[in-house]
Short mmCIF file of C-alpha atoms and ligand atoms in Angstrom, two decimals:
data_model
loop_
_atom_site.label_atom_id
_atom_site.label_comp_id
_atom_site.label_asym_id
_atom_site.label_seq_id
_atom_site.Cartn_x
_atom_site.Cartn_y
_atom_site.Cartn_z
CA MET A 21 38.26 -20.87 5.83
CA THR A 22 34.54 -20.66 4.51
CA GLU A 23 33.83 -17.15 3.01
CA LYS A 24 31.37 -15.30 5.17
CA ARG A 25 27.89 -14.98 3.31
CA GLN A 26 26.47 -11.70 2.26
CA LEU A 27 24.63 -9.60 4.67
CA THR A 28 21.05 -10.76 4.03
CA PHE A 29 17.83 -8.76 3.82
CA ALA A 30 14.49 -10.49 4.31
CA LEU A 31 11.93 -7.78 2.80
CA ALA A 32 8.06 -8.39 3.38
CA LYS A 33 6.47 -8.48 -0.01
CA GLY A 34 3.52 -6.47 -0.73
CA ARG A 35 2.46 -3.05 0.25
CA LEU A 36 5.72 -2.37 2.21
CA ALA A 37 8.18 -3.71 -0.41
CA GLU A 38 8.66 -0.32 -2.29
CA ASN A 39 9.18 1.98 0.63
CA ALA A 40 11.61 -0.59 1.80
CA VAL A 41 13.48 -0.54 -1.09
CA GLU A 42 13.22 3.28 -1.62
CA ILE A 43 14.77 3.45 2.06
CA LEU A 44 17.79 1.08 1.39
CA GLU A 45 18.49 3.07 -1.86
CA GLN A 46 18.69 6.55 0.20
CA CYS A 47 21.46 4.65 2.23
CA GLY A 48 23.27 3.89 -0.81
CA VAL A 49 22.42 0.18 -1.14
CA ASP A 50 22.28 -0.70 -4.64
CA CYS A 51 18.47 -1.94 -5.26
CA ALA A 52 18.46 -1.93 -9.15
CA PRO A 53 18.14 -5.69 -9.26
CA LEU A 54 15.04 -5.67 -6.94
CA LYS A 55 13.30 -3.52 -9.39
CA GLU A 56 13.56 -5.97 -12.24
CA GLN A 57 10.54 -8.43 -12.99
CA THR A 58 11.88 -11.69 -12.11
CA ARG A 59 10.77 -14.83 -10.63
CA LYS A 60 14.18 -15.45 -8.79
CA LEU A 61 13.78 -15.64 -5.12
CA VAL A 62 17.17 -14.71 -4.10
CA LEU A 63 18.79 -11.60 -5.55
CA PHE A 64 21.96 -9.56 -5.20
CA ASP A 65 23.32 -6.28 -5.51
CA ALA A 66 25.79 -5.49 -8.39
CA ASP A 67 28.73 -5.80 -6.10
CA ARG A 68 27.12 -9.06 -4.44
CA LYS A 69 27.68 -7.34 -1.23
CA TYR A 70 24.23 -7.78 -0.21
CA ARG A 71 21.61 -10.61 -0.54
CA PHE A 72 17.80 -10.01 -0.69
CA ILE A 73 14.74 -12.36 -0.31
CA PHE A 74 11.21 -11.24 -0.60
CA VAL A 75 8.97 -13.18 1.59
CA LYS A 76 5.37 -13.47 2.76
CA PRO A 77 5.30 -10.88 5.51
CA ALA A 78 4.61 -13.52 8.02
CA ASP A 79 7.68 -15.22 7.25
CA VAL A 80 9.91 -12.33 7.81
CA PRO A 81 10.21 -12.88 11.48
CA THR A 82 11.07 -16.47 10.88
CA TYR A 83 13.89 -15.94 8.65
CA ILE A 84 15.19 -13.33 10.92
CA GLU A 85 14.97 -15.50 14.11
CA ARG A 86 16.43 -18.46 12.51
CA GLY A 87 19.42 -16.37 11.46
CA VAL A 88 19.36 -17.34 7.66
CA ALA A 89 18.61 -13.53 7.04
CA ASP A 90 20.24 -10.61 8.98
CA ILE A 91 18.02 -7.64 8.73
CA GLY A 92 14.44 -7.46 7.97
CA VAL A 93 11.62 -4.89 7.20
CA VAL A 94 8.15 -6.12 8.23
CA GLY A 95 5.11 -4.62 9.77
CA LYS A 96 4.58 -4.19 13.27
CA ASP A 97 1.16 -6.29 13.07
CA THR A 98 3.38 -9.31 11.86
CA LEU A 99 5.82 -8.98 14.80
CA LEU A 100 2.94 -8.65 17.30
CA GLU A 101 1.32 -11.81 15.86
CA GLU A 102 4.36 -13.72 15.37
CA SER A 103 6.30 -12.63 18.38
CA LYS A 104 9.79 -14.17 17.46
CA ASP A 105 13.02 -13.79 19.37
CA ILE A 106 14.34 -10.96 17.37
CA TYR A 107 15.34 -7.43 17.88
CA GLU A 108 13.32 -4.71 16.62
CA MET A 109 15.80 -1.72 16.03
CA LEU A 110 13.49 0.94 14.11
CA ASP A 111 10.35 2.33 13.60
CA LEU A 112 10.55 2.96 9.78
CA LYS A 113 7.30 5.38 9.80
CA PHE A 114 5.83 4.20 6.58
CA GLY A 115 3.04 1.66 5.98
CA ALA A 116 1.11 3.43 8.94
CA CYS A 117 -2.06 2.01 9.84
CA ARG A 118 -4.23 0.90 12.77
CA MET A 119 -5.03 -2.73 14.26
CA CYS A 120 -8.87 -2.28 15.25
CA VAL A 121 -12.04 -4.05 16.04
CA ALA A 122 -14.36 -3.43 13.40
CA GLY A 123 -18.03 -4.53 12.61
CA PHE A 124 -21.54 -3.09 12.06
CA SER A 125 -22.23 0.18 13.80
CA SER A 126 -25.47 -1.46 15.50
CA LYS A 127 -23.39 -4.05 17.16
CA GLU A 128 -25.31 -4.83 20.16
CA GLU A 129 -28.37 -5.33 18.25
CA SER A 130 -26.85 -7.74 15.99
CA ILE A 131 -25.29 -10.04 18.62
CA THR A 132 -27.82 -12.55 20.07
CA HIS A 133 -25.61 -15.14 21.79
CA SER A 134 -23.22 -15.09 24.67
CA THR A 135 -19.51 -15.62 23.12
CA LEU A 136 -18.53 -12.91 20.85
CA ARG A 137 -17.36 -14.48 17.34
CA VAL A 138 -14.17 -12.59 15.79
CA ALA A 139 -12.70 -13.00 12.51
CA SER A 140 -9.12 -12.32 11.91
CA LYS A 141 -5.99 -12.93 10.43
CA TYR A 142 -4.45 -12.11 13.86
CA VAL A 143 -5.46 -14.67 16.01
CA HIS A 144 -2.67 -14.07 18.55
CA ILE A 145 -3.36 -10.28 18.82
CA ALA A 146 -7.21 -10.96 18.89
CA LYS A 147 -6.66 -13.51 21.81
CA ASP A 148 -4.56 -11.35 23.75
CA TYR A 149 -6.72 -8.12 23.20
CA TYR A 150 -9.59 -9.99 24.50
CA ALA A 151 -7.85 -12.01 27.30
CA ALA A 152 -6.60 -8.81 28.52
CA LYS A 153 -10.04 -7.30 28.76
CA GLY A 154 -11.53 -10.45 30.29
CA ILE A 155 -13.84 -11.24 27.49
CA ASP A 156 -14.45 -14.55 26.37
CA VAL A 157 -14.17 -14.98 22.32
CA ASP A 158 -14.62 -17.49 19.50
CA ILE A 159 -11.88 -16.69 17.08
CA VAL A 160 -12.18 -17.80 13.55
CA LYS A 161 -8.74 -17.67 11.70
CA LEU A 162 -9.20 -16.25 8.05
CA THR A 163 -6.31 -15.72 5.75
CA GLY A 164 -7.85 -12.28 3.91
CA SER A 165 -11.12 -10.67 2.89
CA VAL A 166 -11.62 -10.82 6.56
CA GLU A 167 -14.62 -8.07 6.40
CA LEU A 168 -16.74 -10.95 4.93
CA GLY A 169 -16.82 -12.60 8.48
CA PRO A 170 -19.67 -10.20 9.72
CA ILE A 171 -21.24 -9.25 6.44
CA ILE A 172 -21.90 -13.07 5.67
CA GLY A 173 -22.67 -14.16 9.36
CA LEU A 174 -19.72 -16.12 10.02
CA THR A 175 -18.59 -13.75 13.13
CA ASP A 176 -19.91 -10.84 14.92
CA ILE A 177 -16.82 -8.66 14.52
CA ILE A 178 -13.31 -8.48 12.98
CA VAL A 179 -9.91 -7.68 14.28
CA ASP A 180 -8.04 -6.42 11.26
CA ILE A 181 -5.82 -3.58 10.08
CA VAL A 182 -7.19 -0.40 8.87
CA GLU A 183 -5.07 2.02 6.65
CA SER A 184 -7.55 4.07 4.26
CA GLY A 185 -10.59 2.81 6.10
CA LYS A 186 -11.92 2.30 2.44
CA THR A 187 -12.60 -1.49 2.78
CA LEU A 188 -14.61 -0.84 5.74
CA GLU A 189 -16.67 1.84 4.38
CA ALA A 190 -17.22 0.17 1.20
CA ASN A 191 -18.78 -2.82 3.18
CA GLY A 192 -20.84 -1.02 5.59
CA LEU A 193 -18.65 -1.65 8.41
CA VAL A 194 -17.14 0.87 11.13
CA VAL A 195 -14.11 0.75 13.54
CA LEU A 196 -15.55 0.06 17.15
CA GLU A 197 -12.33 0.00 18.89
CA GLU A 198 -8.43 0.72 18.05
CA ILE A 199 -6.28 -1.85 19.35
CA CYS A 200 -3.04 0.01 18.40
CA LYS A 201 -1.02 1.89 15.87
CA LEU A 202 1.26 0.21 13.17
CA SER A 203 3.83 0.68 10.99
CA ALA A 204 7.02 -0.79 9.15
CA ARG A 205 9.81 -1.88 11.62
CA LEU A 206 13.46 -2.58 11.06
CA VAL A 207 14.28 -6.10 12.67
CA VAL A 208 17.60 -7.88 13.11
CA ASN A 209 18.84 -11.17 14.02
CA LYS A 210 20.35 -11.48 17.70
CA VAL A 211 23.32 -12.98 16.78
CA SER A 212 23.97 -10.99 13.76
CA LEU A 213 24.18 -7.69 15.55
CA LYS A 214 26.62 -8.97 17.86
CA THR A 215 28.99 -10.89 14.92
CA ARG A 216 28.41 -8.64 12.32
CA HIS A 217 28.07 -5.40 14.38
CA ARG A 218 30.36 -3.46 12.29
CA GLU A 219 28.42 -4.11 9.23
CA ILE A 220 25.16 -3.73 10.57
CA MET A 221 25.39 -0.47 12.92
CA PRO A 222 26.46 1.87 10.32
CA LEU A 223 23.72 0.76 7.88
CA ILE A 224 20.95 1.05 10.80
CA ASP A 225 22.50 4.64 11.56
CA LYS A 226 22.05 5.53 7.94
CA ILE A 227 18.56 4.30 7.80
CA ALA A 228 17.71 5.92 10.98
CA LYS A 229 18.88 9.24 9.50
CA VAL A 230 16.83 8.83 6.13
CA VAL A 231 13.91 7.95 8.22
CA GLU A 232 14.21 11.29 10.51
CA MET A 233 14.77 13.21 7.26
CA LYS A 234 11.32 12.34 5.88
C1 LIG B 304 -6.14 -5.40 4.26
C2 LIG B 304 -6.90 -5.58 5.44
C3 LIG B 304 -7.82 -4.84 4.95
C4 LIG B 304 -7.49 -3.82 4.22
C5 LIG B 304 -7.47 -2.32 4.83
O1 LIG B 304 -6.09 -6.30 3.34
O2 LIG B 304 -6.69 -6.89 5.89
O3 LIG B 304 -8.88 -5.84 4.42
O4 LIG B 304 -6.33 -4.20 3.72
O5 LIG B 304 -6.93 -1.29 4.04
P1 LIG B 304 -7.79 -0.28 4.02
O6 LIG B 304 -8.24 0.54 5.31
O7 LIG B 304 -6.81 0.88 3.11
O8 LIG B 304 -9.12 -0.33 2.87
P2 LIG B 304 -5.21 -6.70 2.10
O9 LIG B 304 -5.34 -5.45 0.98
O10 LIG B 304 -3.93 -6.95 2.61
O11 LIG B 304 -6.00 -7.93 1.46
P3 LIG B 304 -6.59 -9.12 2.00
O12 LIG B 304 -7.92 -8.93 2.57
O13 LIG B 304 -6.59 -10.16 0.93
O14 LIG B 304 -5.94 -9.51 3.41
#
């Protein structure tokens, strides 16, 4: 009989990683190996009970949907953009930010053409938002430094996450509309939740309690 693999976590690299590890630690998951400087892509706790992979945020839903990871921590922005067939189990309440439309405050004057041009890393979110409003837009996909869009004249506005607002401020841009509020979410593979219910549910209950106490 083949041995069951370790319960696997897919954690988003970057701004959410530190808080995700902290919450897992508070739930009694040994995260010491995750804090070591290493180029290894697959890590284990000391008892080899859990397996961890750190991946680009946009890839977390893919690993979870495909079932090679059971539990993930990722931003709501990524979940909305990727729209994968996975369970969103908990709002982890950290990584709070907003999905916004931003641009120059004198928006009307600067737009001289009929179709609004929008730069974004979140093309699906932007498309859905403007489709719901019945506004025709030309969406330009960028992978970072989206604020450059209006500054350099590539687009009129941007759809992007705003956390402190410092990037907008430093570049002379302002929030024009708020699309939705965002934070980190705990996600689970649909099959894993059924087949590994007895391992996953107690862990989720613990995580929910830690989040509540914060
Ligand atoms: C994000 C986002 C904004 C900025 C918002 O970019 O795309 O540019 O953070 O944060 P703030 O409101 O606290 O300034 P990120 O730092 O992930 O880098 P990127 O531009 O390379 O995507």
